[in-house]
Amino acid sequence: MATEEENVGNTKRQLAKIFEVSLRATVPEETDVEPLVAACAGKFGDYQCNNAMGLWSKIRGKGSQFKGPPSVGQAIMKNLPPSEIIESSSVAGPGFVNVVISKNWLAKSIQKMLIDGIETWAPWLPIKRAVVDFSSPNIAKEMHVGHLRSTIIGDTLARMLEFSNVDVLRRNHVGDWGTQFGMLIEFLFERFPNWEEVTETAIGDLQTFYKASKQRFDSDPAFKERAQQAVVLLQGGEAKYRKAWAQICEISRNEFNRVYERLGVELEEKGESFYNPYIPNAIKELTDKGLVEESQGARVIFLDGINIPLIVVKSDGGFNYASTDLTAIWYRLNEEKAEWIIYVTDVGQQQHFDMVFRACKRAGWLPLDDNKHPKTTHVGFGLVLGEDGKRFRTRNTEVVRLVDLLDEAKSRSKAALLEREKAAEWSEEELEQIAEAVGYGAVKYADLKNNRLTNYTFNFDQMLNDKGNTAVYLLYAHARICSIIRKSGKNIEELKKTGTIVLEHEDERVLGLHLLQFAEVVEEACTNLLPNVLCEYLYNLSEIFTKKFYSNCQVVGSAEETSRLLLCEATGTVMRKCFHLLGIVPVYKI
């Protein structure tokens, strides 16, 4: 378990330590009991310890003095050591121990965060380094809406892990190797005799270039033969072909970077070609361990319970996705010392990764127990659907270009802002920045608020609605908080040093408790790799602030003004950190 300092913002972990002391005193002979503490929304308390029933089933019939789960719960409650965290405790039902958190302790904890910074509320995870493999488009193909989910979800997972003090290697495993490059290179030579001087402008739309080369490949046997020969020359390291390949990759990379820049996403590219030199050794290691067998001319790994083998060398001697993915895991474990490797792709690739991970376990590269590190996890996600319930496409059945989609989000957001009378107060630059923050934020949040495993319908009107669970509503709520602080005319930095938070009103206390649950929510979202858990927390925080605290507790001009301004600032601070973790740029006035 993490140290006291590391748990400073995590109420659940601090309570778990207190209950650990009680459990040792209650059942000293049971040494492997972990405290089961959960937040609860019941009328009996704020948190609950749920060990009594499980303990009773363990000690029943062992001559225990207890008469059932309720008596175990009573003993757990009586053995709680004194703590400034707990105001009162009670036992309900079959031994649930409910605790009410001290409002003084809540107030002090929030005040301390305002002075020391939100980083003191960061969770501490049991790993130091992780690889998050996300986005991963194919070179010479346009990034489309299918890449949107991988990019947005992967970036948020990376941000949450980074906030939790994990060293994250953000990897873009682009498809930059393979048979299609022979076709592209040969087409480049044919179309542009001085191909070495060709720029992005000359080639134009790479997607169109790719389609034209594919059409040529399918219809012209002589071209097809030259393209196949070009692959051999490229993979053999022929300088001319390597140079043409690098040129195509660079043009494609520039296109990808335009999308990443708009989304505020950082990635380090290590594509398929990077792992290529390491494949023979990785395959040799798997072969030496007796995992690789010959089958119909190919070299494969058979896995229990799966009726298709994992092909690691094709019958023509070439390598494939499995060869690269196995090698990438070997590299990430041995060279990059990753303790957790996370792959963010659509659910359709679940079986592929399951087979690759199983092969790594058989090879002894990964432990058999999924709860031990190093470990690998496939983070699957569902489809983006159109209004018709089918895969999201443009009218002419093409996949939607990501750049166009983001442009439309921004222009719709700008149009909505111009309809508001206040737009006249902003400079053109401010209007552009706010339109961008709201537009891109709306697209990201509409994706992230859903459980990633489900499909979701892409609908601009819903995304840009300023009511309900949308980024627009959340950004407006944050802007309102900033406006309250501005209107007070007080220097909030001075108030942090001189003022005191008091949680006398019930709605102040509800807000304070929710603020303090931030660290445990981020930890849960990281552990289960579910960004929607953080979205739900953020939405509830906005609702509590707007509908309870702000509606029932006057801030400016009240006797409690200082305390309530500090609560506004604490809410704004936590909201900004949530926005940051979700890759959304906050708006300070609206």
Coordinates of C-alpha atoms in Angstrom, one line a residue:
M1 CA 0.0 0.0 0.0
A2 CA 1.2 3.5 -0.7
T3 CA 2.6 5.7 2.0
E4 CA 0.7 8.2 4.1
E5 CA 1.8 11.2 2.0
E6 CA 0.9 9.4 -1.2
N7 CA -2.7 8.8 0.1
V8 CA -3.3 12.4 1.1
G9 CA -6.1 13.0 -1.3
N10 CA -7.6 9.5 -1.4
T11 CA -10.3 9.3 1.3
K12 CA -11.1 5.7 0.5
R13 CA -7.5 4.6 0.9
Q14 CA -7.1 6.5 4.2
L15 CA -10.3 4.9 5.5
A16 CA -9.1 1.5 4.4
K17 CA -6.0 2.0 6.6
I18 CA -8.2 2.8 9.6
F19 CA -10.4 -0.3 9.0
E20 CA -7.3 -2.4 8.5
V21 CA -6.3 -1.6 12.1
S22 CA -9.9 -2.5 13.3
L23 CA -10.0 -5.8 11.3
R24 CA -6.6 -6.9 12.8
A25 CA -8.1 -6.3 16.3
T26 CA -11.4 -7.9 15.4
V27 CA -10.1 -11.1 13.8
P28 CA -6.4 -11.3 14.7
E29 CA -6.2 -15.0 13.5
E30 CA -7.3 -14.0 9.9
T31 CA -4.2 -12.4 8.5
D32 CA -5.2 -12.0 4.8
V33 CA -8.2 -9.8 5.1
E34 CA -8.3 -6.7 2.9
P35 CA -10.6 -3.9 4.0
L36 CA -13.5 -3.5 1.6
V37 CA -14.4 0.2 1.7
A38 CA -16.7 1.9 -0.8
A39 CA -18.3 5.3 -1.1
C40 CA -22.1 5.1 -0.5
A41 CA -24.9 7.5 -1.2
G42 CA -27.2 6.1 1.5
K43 CA -28.7 8.1 4.4
F44 CA -26.5 6.2 6.9
G45 CA -23.1 7.5 5.9
D46 CA -20.6 8.6 3.3
Y47 CA -18.5 5.4 3.2
Q48 CA -19.2 1.8 4.1
C49 CA -17.0 -1.1 5.2
N50 CA -18.4 -4.4 3.8
N51 CA -16.2 -7.0 5.4
A52 CA -18.6 -8.5 7.9
M53 CA -20.5 -11.0 5.7
G54 CA -17.3 -12.3 4.1
L55 CA -15.6 -12.6 7.5
W56 CA -18.5 -14.4 9.0
S57 CA -18.4 -17.1 6.3
K58 CA -14.6 -17.6 7.1
I59 CA -14.9 -17.8 10.9
R60 CA -18.2 -19.5 11.2
G61 CA -17.9 -22.8 13.0
K62 CA -14.3 -22.0 14.2
G63 CA -15.6 -21.5 17.8
S64 CA -15.9 -17.8 17.2
Q65 CA -17.6 -15.5 19.8
F66 CA -19.6 -13.8 17.0
K67 CA -23.2 -14.8 16.4
G68 CA -23.5 -13.6 12.8
P69 CA -22.5 -10.8 10.4
P70 CA -24.2 -8.0 12.4
S71 CA -22.1 -8.9 15.5
V72 CA -19.0 -8.9 13.3
G73 CA -19.9 -5.5 12.0
Q74 CA -20.5 -4.2 15.6
A75 CA -17.0 -5.4 16.6
I76 CA -15.4 -3.8 13.5
M77 CA -17.1 -0.5 14.4
K78 CA -16.0 -0.7 18.1
N79 CA -12.4 -1.5 17.2
L80 CA -12.1 1.6 14.9
P81 CA -9.1 3.6 16.2
P82 CA -9.7 7.3 17.0
S83 CA -9.4 9.4 13.8
E84 CA -10.0 13.0 12.8
I85 CA -11.5 11.7 9.5
I86 CA -14.5 10.0 11.0
E87 CA -17.3 12.0 12.6
S88 CA -19.6 9.1 13.5
S89 CA -20.1 5.4 12.6
S90 CA -23.1 3.0 12.7
V91 CA -23.9 -0.6 11.7
A92 CA -26.7 -1.4 9.3
G93 CA -28.3 -4.5 7.9
P94 CA -26.0 -7.6 7.8
G95 CA -23.0 -5.9 9.3
F96 CA -22.3 -2.9 7.0
V97 CA -20.3 -0.4 8.9
N98 CA -21.2 3.1 7.8
V99 CA -19.1 6.1 8.5
V100 CA -19.8 9.8 8.3
I101 CA -16.8 11.9 7.3
S102 CA -16.0 14.9 9.6
K103 CA -16.9 18.1 7.9
N104 CA -13.9 19.9 9.6
W105 CA -11.5 17.3 8.1
L106 CA -13.2 17.7 4.7
A107 CA -12.8 21.5 4.8
K108 CA -9.1 21.2 6.0
S109 CA -8.3 18.7 3.2
I110 CA -9.8 20.9 0.5
Q111 CA -8.0 24.0 1.8
K112 CA -4.7 22.1 1.9
M113 CA -5.2 21.1 -1.8
L114 CA -5.8 24.7 -2.7
I115 CA -2.5 25.7 -1.1
D116 CA -0.4 22.6 -2.1
G117 CA -1.9 22.0 -5.6
I118 CA -4.2 19.4 -7.1
E119 CA -1.2 17.1 -7.8
T120 CA -1.3 16.2 -4.1
W121 CA -4.6 14.4 -4.9
A122 CA -3.0 12.3 -7.6
P123 CA -3.5 8.6 -7.1
W124 CA -0.5 6.3 -6.8
L125 CA -0.6 3.2 -9.0
P126 CA 1.5 0.0 -8.4
I127 CA 3.6 0.6 -11.6
K128 CA 6.2 3.0 -12.7
R129 CA 6.2 2.7 -16.5
A130 CA 3.5 2.0 -19.0
V131 CA 3.2 1.9 -22.8
V132 CA -0.1 3.2 -24.3
D133 CA -0.3 2.1 -27.9
F134 CA -3.0 4.1 -29.6
S135 CA -4.2 5.9 -32.8
S136 CA -2.0 3.9 -35.1
P137 CA -3.3 4.8 -38.6
N138 CA -1.9 3.3 -41.8
I139 CA 0.5 5.3 -43.9
A140 CA -1.0 6.7 -47.1
K141 CA -4.5 6.3 -45.8
E142 CA -6.5 9.2 -44.4
M143 CA -7.3 9.3 -40.7
H144 CA -11.0 8.7 -40.5
V145 CA -13.6 8.6 -37.7
G146 CA -12.5 5.1 -36.8
H147 CA -9.2 6.5 -35.6
L148 CA -11.0 9.2 -33.6
R149 CA -11.9 6.8 -30.8
S150 CA -8.5 5.2 -30.5
T151 CA -6.8 8.6 -30.5
I152 CA -9.2 10.3 -28.0
I153 CA -9.5 7.3 -25.6
G154 CA -5.7 6.5 -25.8
D155 CA -4.8 10.1 -25.1
T156 CA -7.1 10.3 -22.0
L157 CA -5.7 7.0 -20.6
A158 CA -2.2 8.3 -21.1
R159 CA -3.1 11.6 -19.4
M160 CA -4.7 9.8 -16.4
L161 CA -1.7 7.5 -16.0
E162 CA 0.7 10.4 -16.3
F163 CA -1.2 12.4 -13.6
S164 CA -0.9 9.2 -11.4
N165 CA 2.9 9.5 -11.5
V166 CA 3.4 6.8 -14.2
D167 CA 6.1 7.3 -16.9
V168 CA 4.0 6.8 -20.0
L169 CA 5.4 5.9 -23.4
R170 CA 2.8 7.2 -25.9
R171 CA 3.3 5.0 -28.9
N172 CA 1.9 5.4 -32.4
H173 CA 2.3 2.0 -34.0
V174 CA 1.6 3.2 -37.6
G175 CA 1.2 0.8 -40.4
D176 CA 4.4 1.8 -42.4
W177 CA 5.6 -1.5 -43.7
G178 CA 4.2 -4.2 -45.9
T179 CA 3.1 -5.1 -49.4
Q180 CA 1.1 -1.9 -50.2
F181 CA 4.4 0.0 -50.2
G182 CA 5.6 -1.7 -53.3
M183 CA 2.5 -0.6 -55.1
L184 CA 2.8 3.0 -53.8
I185 CA 6.5 3.3 -54.6
E186 CA 6.1 1.9 -58.1
F187 CA 3.2 4.3 -58.7
L188 CA 5.3 7.2 -57.4
F189 CA 8.2 6.4 -59.8
E190 CA 5.7 6.1 -62.7
R191 CA 3.7 9.2 -62.0
F192 CA 6.7 11.5 -61.1
P193 CA 9.9 10.9 -63.1
N194 CA 11.7 13.3 -60.8
W195 CA 10.1 11.7 -57.7
E196 CA 13.0 12.8 -55.4
E197 CA 11.8 16.4 -55.7
V198 CA 8.1 15.6 -55.2
T199 CA 6.4 17.6 -52.5
E200 CA 3.1 17.1 -50.6
T201 CA 1.5 19.6 -52.9
A202 CA 2.4 17.7 -56.1
I203 CA 1.1 14.4 -54.8
G204 CA -2.0 16.1 -53.4
D205 CA -4.5 14.0 -51.5
L206 CA -2.6 10.8 -50.5
Q207 CA -5.9 8.9 -50.1
T208 CA -6.6 9.6 -53.8
F209 CA -3.0 8.7 -54.7
Y210 CA -3.4 5.4 -52.8
K211 CA -6.7 4.5 -54.5
A212 CA -5.3 5.3 -58.0
S213 CA -2.2 3.1 -57.3
K214 CA -4.5 0.3 -56.0
Q215 CA -6.6 0.5 -59.1
R216 CA -3.5 0.2 -61.3
F217 CA -2.3 -2.7 -59.2
D218 CA -5.5 -4.6 -59.6
S219 CA -5.9 -4.0 -63.3
D220 CA -2.4 -4.1 -64.7
P221 CA -0.5 -7.5 -64.3
A222 CA 2.9 -5.9 -65.4
F223 CA 2.5 -3.1 -62.8
K224 CA 1.5 -5.7 -60.2
E225 CA 4.7 -7.7 -60.9
R226 CA 6.9 -4.5 -60.6
A227 CA 5.1 -3.6 -57.4
Q228 CA 5.8 -7.0 -55.9
Q229 CA 9.4 -6.8 -56.9
A230 CA 9.5 -3.3 -55.3
V231 CA 8.5 -4.8 -51.9
V232 CA 11.4 -7.2 -52.1
L233 CA 13.8 -4.4 -52.9
L234 CA 12.4 -2.2 -50.2
Q235 CA 12.6 -4.9 -47.6
G236 CA 16.1 -5.8 -48.8
G237 CA 17.2 -2.3 -48.0
E238 CA 17.7 -1.0 -51.6
A239 CA 18.6 2.7 -51.2
K240 CA 16.3 4.2 -53.9
Y241 CA 13.3 2.3 -52.6
R242 CA 14.0 3.1 -49.0
K243 CA 14.2 6.8 -49.9
A244 CA 10.9 6.7 -51.8
W245 CA 9.3 4.9 -48.9
A246 CA 10.6 7.5 -46.4
Q247 CA 9.2 10.2 -48.6
I248 CA 5.7 8.7 -48.7
C249 CA 5.8 8.2 -44.9
E250 CA 6.8 11.8 -44.3
I251 CA 3.9 13.2 -46.4
S252 CA 1.5 10.9 -44.6
R253 CA 3.0 11.9 -41.2
N254 CA 2.4 15.6 -41.9
E255 CA -1.3 14.9 -42.6
F256 CA -1.6 12.9 -39.3
N257 CA 0.1 15.7 -37.4
R258 CA -2.4 18.2 -38.5
V259 CA -5.1 16.1 -36.8
Y260 CA -3.0 15.5 -33.7
E261 CA -2.3 19.2 -33.4
R262 CA -6.0 20.1 -33.4
L263 CA -6.8 17.4 -30.9
G264 CA -3.9 18.5 -28.6
V265 CA -2.5 14.9 -28.7
E266 CA 1.1 14.0 -28.4
L267 CA 2.5 10.7 -29.7
E268 CA 5.9 9.2 -30.4
E269 CA 5.9 7.2 -33.6
K270 CA 7.4 3.7 -33.5
G271 CA 5.7 2.0 -36.5
E272 CA 5.8 -1.5 -37.8
S273 CA 9.1 -0.8 -39.6
F274 CA 10.8 0.0 -36.3
Y275 CA 10.3 -3.5 -35.0
N276 CA 11.2 -5.3 -38.2
P277 CA 14.9 -5.8 -37.5
Y278 CA 14.0 -7.5 -34.2
I279 CA 11.5 -10.0 -35.6
P280 CA 13.9 -12.8 -36.5
N281 CA 15.3 -13.0 -33.0
A282 CA 11.9 -12.9 -31.4
I283 CA 10.7 -15.7 -33.6
K284 CA 13.9 -17.7 -32.9
E285 CA 13.3 -17.3 -29.1
L286 CA 9.7 -18.6 -29.5
T287 CA 11.0 -21.4 -31.7
D288 CA 13.7 -22.4 -29.2
K289 CA 11.1 -22.6 -26.5
G290 CA 9.1 -25.1 -28.6
L291 CA 6.2 -22.9 -29.4
V292 CA 6.5 -22.6 -33.2
E293 CA 5.4 -25.4 -35.4
E294 CA 5.2 -26.0 -39.2
S295 CA 1.7 -26.0 -40.6
Q296 CA 0.8 -25.9 -44.4
G297 CA 4.1 -24.2 -45.2
A298 CA 3.6 -21.5 -42.6
R299 CA 5.1 -21.3 -39.1
V300 CA 2.5 -21.0 -36.4
I301 CA 1.7 -21.2 -32.7
F302 CA -1.2 -23.4 -31.6
L303 CA -3.1 -22.1 -28.5
D304 CA -5.4 -24.2 -26.3
G305 CA -9.1 -23.6 -26.8
I306 CA -8.6 -21.6 -30.1
N307 CA -9.3 -23.5 -33.3
I308 CA -7.2 -21.3 -35.5
P309 CA -3.4 -21.0 -35.1
L310 CA -1.4 -17.8 -34.6
I311 CA 0.6 -17.4 -37.9
V312 CA 4.0 -15.9 -37.1
V313 CA 5.7 -16.5 -40.5
K314 CA 3.6 -16.8 -43.6
S315 CA 4.1 -19.6 -46.1
D316 CA 6.0 -17.2 -48.4
G317 CA 8.4 -16.5 -45.6
G318 CA 7.0 -13.0 -44.9
F319 CA 6.1 -11.6 -41.6
N320 CA 2.7 -10.3 -40.6
Y321 CA 0.8 -8.4 -37.8
A322 CA 1.4 -11.2 -35.3
S323 CA 5.1 -11.3 -36.0
T324 CA 5.3 -7.5 -35.4
D325 CA 3.0 -7.5 -32.3
L326 CA 4.9 -10.3 -30.6
T327 CA 8.2 -8.6 -31.3
A328 CA 6.8 -5.2 -30.1
I329 CA 5.8 -6.8 -26.8
W330 CA 9.3 -8.4 -26.5
Y331 CA 10.9 -5.0 -27.2
R332 CA 8.6 -3.1 -24.8
L333 CA 9.3 -5.6 -22.0
N334 CA 13.0 -6.0 -22.5
E335 CA 14.2 -2.7 -23.9
E336 CA 11.7 -0.2 -22.6
K337 CA 11.0 -2.0 -19.3
A338 CA 7.3 -1.5 -19.4
E339 CA 5.2 -2.9 -16.6
W340 CA 1.9 -2.4 -18.3
I341 CA 1.3 -2.4 -22.1
I342 CA -2.1 -1.1 -23.2
Y343 CA -3.5 -1.4 -26.7
V344 CA -6.3 0.8 -27.7
T345 CA -8.1 -0.6 -30.8
D346 CA -11.6 -1.5 -31.8
V347 CA -13.3 -4.6 -30.3
G348 CA -12.9 -6.4 -33.6
Q349 CA -9.2 -7.0 -32.8
Q350 CA -9.9 -8.6 -29.4
Q351 CA -9.2 -12.2 -30.6
H352 CA -5.9 -11.2 -32.3
F353 CA -4.6 -9.6 -29.2
D354 CA -5.9 -12.4 -27.0
M355 CA -3.9 -14.9 -29.0
V356 CA -0.8 -12.7 -29.0
F357 CA -1.0 -12.3 -25.2
R358 CA -1.5 -16.0 -24.7
A359 CA 1.6 -16.8 -26.8
C360 CA 3.6 -14.4 -24.7
K361 CA 2.4 -16.1 -21.5
R362 CA 3.3 -19.5 -22.9
A363 CA 6.8 -18.1 -23.8
G364 CA 7.2 -16.9 -20.2
W365 CA 7.5 -13.3 -21.3
L366 CA 4.4 -12.5 -19.3
P367 CA 3.2 -14.0 -16.0
L368 CA 0.2 -16.4 -16.2
D369 CA -1.6 -14.4 -13.5
D370 CA -3.3 -11.4 -15.1
N371 CA -3.1 -9.4 -11.9
K372 CA 0.7 -9.5 -11.8
H373 CA 3.0 -7.2 -13.6
P374 CA 4.3 -6.9 -16.3
K375 CA 0.9 -7.3 -18.0
T376 CA -0.8 -6.5 -21.3
T377 CA -4.4 -5.2 -21.8
H378 CA -6.4 -4.8 -24.9
V379 CA -8.7 -1.7 -24.5
G380 CA -11.5 -2.4 -27.0
F381 CA -14.1 0.1 -28.2
G382 CA -17.3 0.0 -30.2
L383 CA -18.2 1.7 -33.5
V384 CA -19.2 5.3 -34.2
L385 CA -22.6 5.2 -35.8
G386 CA -24.5 7.6 -38.0
E387 CA -28.1 8.7 -37.4
D388 CA -29.2 5.7 -39.5
G389 CA -27.7 3.3 -36.9
K390 CA -25.0 2.2 -39.4
R391 CA -21.3 2.9 -39.4
F392 CA -20.8 6.6 -39.6
R393 CA -20.1 7.6 -43.2
T394 CA -20.5 10.6 -45.6
R395 CA -23.4 10.7 -48.1
N396 CA -21.3 9.1 -50.8
T397 CA -20.5 6.2 -48.4
E398 CA -16.9 7.3 -47.8
V399 CA -15.6 7.2 -44.3
V400 CA -15.6 10.6 -42.7
R401 CA -12.3 12.5 -42.8
L402 CA -11.3 13.5 -39.4
V403 CA -10.1 17.0 -40.4
D404 CA -13.5 17.8 -42.0
L405 CA -15.3 16.5 -38.9
L406 CA -13.2 18.7 -36.5
D407 CA -13.7 21.7 -38.8
E408 CA -17.4 21.3 -38.8
A409 CA -17.5 21.0 -35.0
K410 CA -15.6 24.3 -34.7
S411 CA -17.7 26.1 -37.2
R412 CA -21.0 24.9 -35.6
S413 CA -19.7 25.9 -32.2
K414 CA -18.7 29.4 -33.5
A415 CA -22.2 29.8 -35.1
A416 CA -23.8 29.0 -31.7
L417 CA -21.5 31.4 -29.9
L418 CA -22.4 34.2 -32.4
E419 CA -26.1 33.8 -31.6
R420 CA -25.4 34.6 -28.0
E421 CA -25.6 38.3 -27.3
K422 CA -22.3 38.3 -25.4
A423 CA -20.2 37.4 -28.4
A424 CA -19.8 41.1 -29.1
E425 CA -17.6 41.3 -26.0
W426 CA -15.0 39.0 -27.4
S427 CA -12.1 39.8 -29.8
E428 CA -12.0 37.7 -33.0
E429 CA -9.1 35.8 -31.5
E430 CA -11.0 35.0 -28.3
L431 CA -14.0 33.9 -30.4
E432 CA -11.8 31.5 -32.4
Q433 CA -10.2 30.0 -29.3
I434 CA -13.5 29.5 -27.5
A435 CA -15.2 28.0 -30.6
E436 CA -12.3 25.6 -31.0
A437 CA -12.2 24.6 -27.2
V438 CA -16.0 24.1 -27.2
G439 CA -16.2 22.3 -30.7
Y440 CA -13.3 19.9 -30.2
G441 CA -14.2 19.4 -26.5
A442 CA -17.8 18.5 -27.5
V443 CA -16.5 15.8 -29.9
K444 CA -14.1 14.4 -27.4
Y445 CA -16.6 14.3 -24.5
A446 CA -19.4 12.8 -26.6
D447 CA -17.0 9.9 -27.2
L448 CA -15.5 9.6 -23.7
K449 CA -18.7 9.8 -21.6
N450 CA -19.9 6.4 -23.0
N451 CA -18.6 3.1 -21.8
R452 CA -15.9 2.6 -24.5
L453 CA -17.2 -0.9 -25.3
T454 CA -20.5 0.3 -26.6
N455 CA -21.3 1.9 -30.0
Y456 CA -22.4 5.5 -30.0
T457 CA -24.3 7.7 -32.4
F458 CA -22.5 10.7 -33.7
N459 CA -24.8 13.7 -33.5
F460 CA -23.5 17.3 -33.6
D461 CA -26.8 18.8 -32.3
Q462 CA -26.6 16.6 -29.2
M463 CA -22.9 17.2 -28.7
L464 CA -23.2 21.0 -28.9
N465 CA -26.3 21.2 -26.7
D466 CA -25.7 23.4 -23.7
K467 CA -28.0 21.4 -21.5
G468 CA -27.5 17.8 -20.2
N469 CA -24.4 15.7 -20.1
T470 CA -22.3 17.5 -22.7
A471 CA -18.9 19.3 -22.8
V472 CA -20.7 22.6 -23.6
Y473 CA -22.7 22.3 -20.3
L474 CA -19.6 21.5 -18.3
L475 CA -17.5 24.3 -19.9
Y476 CA -20.3 26.8 -19.3
A477 CA -20.5 25.6 -15.6
H478 CA -16.7 26.2 -15.3
A479 CA -17.0 29.6 -16.9
R480 CA -19.8 30.5 -14.4
I481 CA -17.5 29.6 -11.5
C482 CA -14.8 31.9 -12.9
S483 CA -17.3 34.6 -13.4
I484 CA -18.5 34.4 -9.7
I485 CA -14.9 34.8 -8.5
R486 CA -14.3 37.7 -10.9
K487 CA -17.4 39.5 -9.8
S488 CA -16.4 39.2 -6.1
G489 CA -13.4 41.5 -6.9
K490 CA -11.4 39.4 -4.4
N491 CA -7.8 38.2 -5.0
I492 CA -8.4 34.4 -4.8
E493 CA -4.6 33.7 -4.3
E494 CA -4.7 35.9 -1.2
L495 CA -7.9 34.2 0.1
K496 CA -6.2 30.8 -0.2
K497 CA -3.6 32.0 2.4
T498 CA -5.8 34.0 4.7
G499 CA -9.3 32.5 4.4
T500 CA -10.9 29.4 5.9
I501 CA -13.3 26.9 4.4
V502 CA -16.3 26.1 6.6
L503 CA -18.9 23.5 5.5
E504 CA -21.9 24.4 7.7
H505 CA -24.6 24.3 5.1
E506 CA -25.7 20.8 4.0
D507 CA -25.1 21.6 0.3
E508 CA -21.6 22.9 1.1
R509 CA -20.8 19.6 2.7
V510 CA -22.2 17.6 -0.2
L511 CA -20.0 19.6 -2.6
G512 CA -16.9 19.2 -0.3
L513 CA -17.4 15.4 -0.1
H514 CA -17.7 15.1 -3.9
L515 CA -14.6 17.2 -4.4
L516 CA -12.6 14.9 -2.1
Q517 CA -13.7 11.8 -4.1
F518 CA -11.7 13.0 -7.1
A519 CA -8.5 10.9 -6.4
E520 CA -10.3 7.6 -5.9
V521 CA -12.4 8.2 -9.1
V522 CA -9.2 8.8 -11.1
E523 CA -7.7 5.7 -9.6
E524 CA -10.7 3.6 -10.5
A525 CA -10.7 5.1 -14.1
C526 CA -7.0 4.2 -14.4
T527 CA -7.3 0.7 -12.9
N528 CA -10.2 -0.3 -15.2
L529 CA -9.1 1.9 -18.1
L530 CA -12.6 3.5 -18.3
P531 CA -12.6 7.3 -19.1
N532 CA -16.4 7.4 -18.7
V533 CA -16.0 7.0 -14.9
L534 CA -14.2 10.3 -14.9
C535 CA -16.8 11.9 -17.1
E536 CA -19.6 10.8 -14.8
Y537 CA -17.7 12.3 -11.8
L538 CA -17.2 15.6 -13.6
Y539 CA -20.9 15.8 -14.7
N540 CA -22.0 15.1 -11.1
L541 CA -19.6 17.7 -9.8
S542 CA -21.1 20.3 -12.1
E543 CA -24.7 19.3 -11.2
I544 CA -23.9 19.4 -7.4
F545 CA -22.3 22.8 -7.8
T546 CA -25.0 24.3 -10.0
K547 CA -28.2 22.7 -8.7
K548 CA -27.3 22.5 -5.0
F549 CA -24.5 24.7 -3.8
Y550 CA -25.0 27.7 -6.2
S551 CA -28.8 27.5 -6.0
N552 CA -28.9 27.4 -2.2
C553 CA -25.8 29.1 -1.0
Q554 CA -25.3 32.8 -1.9
V555 CA -21.6 33.5 -2.5
V556 CA -20.9 37.1 -3.2
G557 CA -22.1 39.5 -0.5
S558 CA -22.9 36.7 2.0
A559 CA -21.5 36.4 5.5
E560 CA -19.8 33.2 4.3
E561 CA -18.4 34.8 1.1
T562 CA -14.7 34.0 1.8
S563 CA -15.3 30.3 2.5
R564 CA -17.7 30.0 -0.4
L565 CA -15.3 31.7 -2.9
L566 CA -12.7 29.1 -1.8
L567 CA -15.2 26.3 -2.5
C568 CA -15.8 27.8 -5.9
E569 CA -12.1 27.9 -6.6
A570 CA -11.7 24.3 -5.4
T571 CA -14.5 23.2 -7.7
G572 CA -12.9 25.1 -10.6
T573 CA -9.5 23.5 -9.8
V574 CA -10.9 20.0 -9.8
M575 CA -12.9 20.7 -13.0
R576 CA -9.9 22.0 -14.8
K577 CA -7.9 18.9 -13.9
C578 CA -10.7 16.7 -15.1
F579 CA -10.8 18.7 -18.4
H580 CA -7.0 18.3 -18.7
L581 CA -7.3 14.5 -18.2
L582 CA -10.0 14.3 -20.9
G583 CA -7.9 16.5 -23.3
I584 CA -10.5 19.3 -23.2
V585 CA -9.4 23.0 -23.1
P586 CA -11.3 24.9 -20.3
V587 CA -13.2 28.1 -21.1
Y588 CA -13.0 31.0 -18.5
K589 CA -15.7 33.2 -19.8
I590 CA -18.8 32.6 -22.0

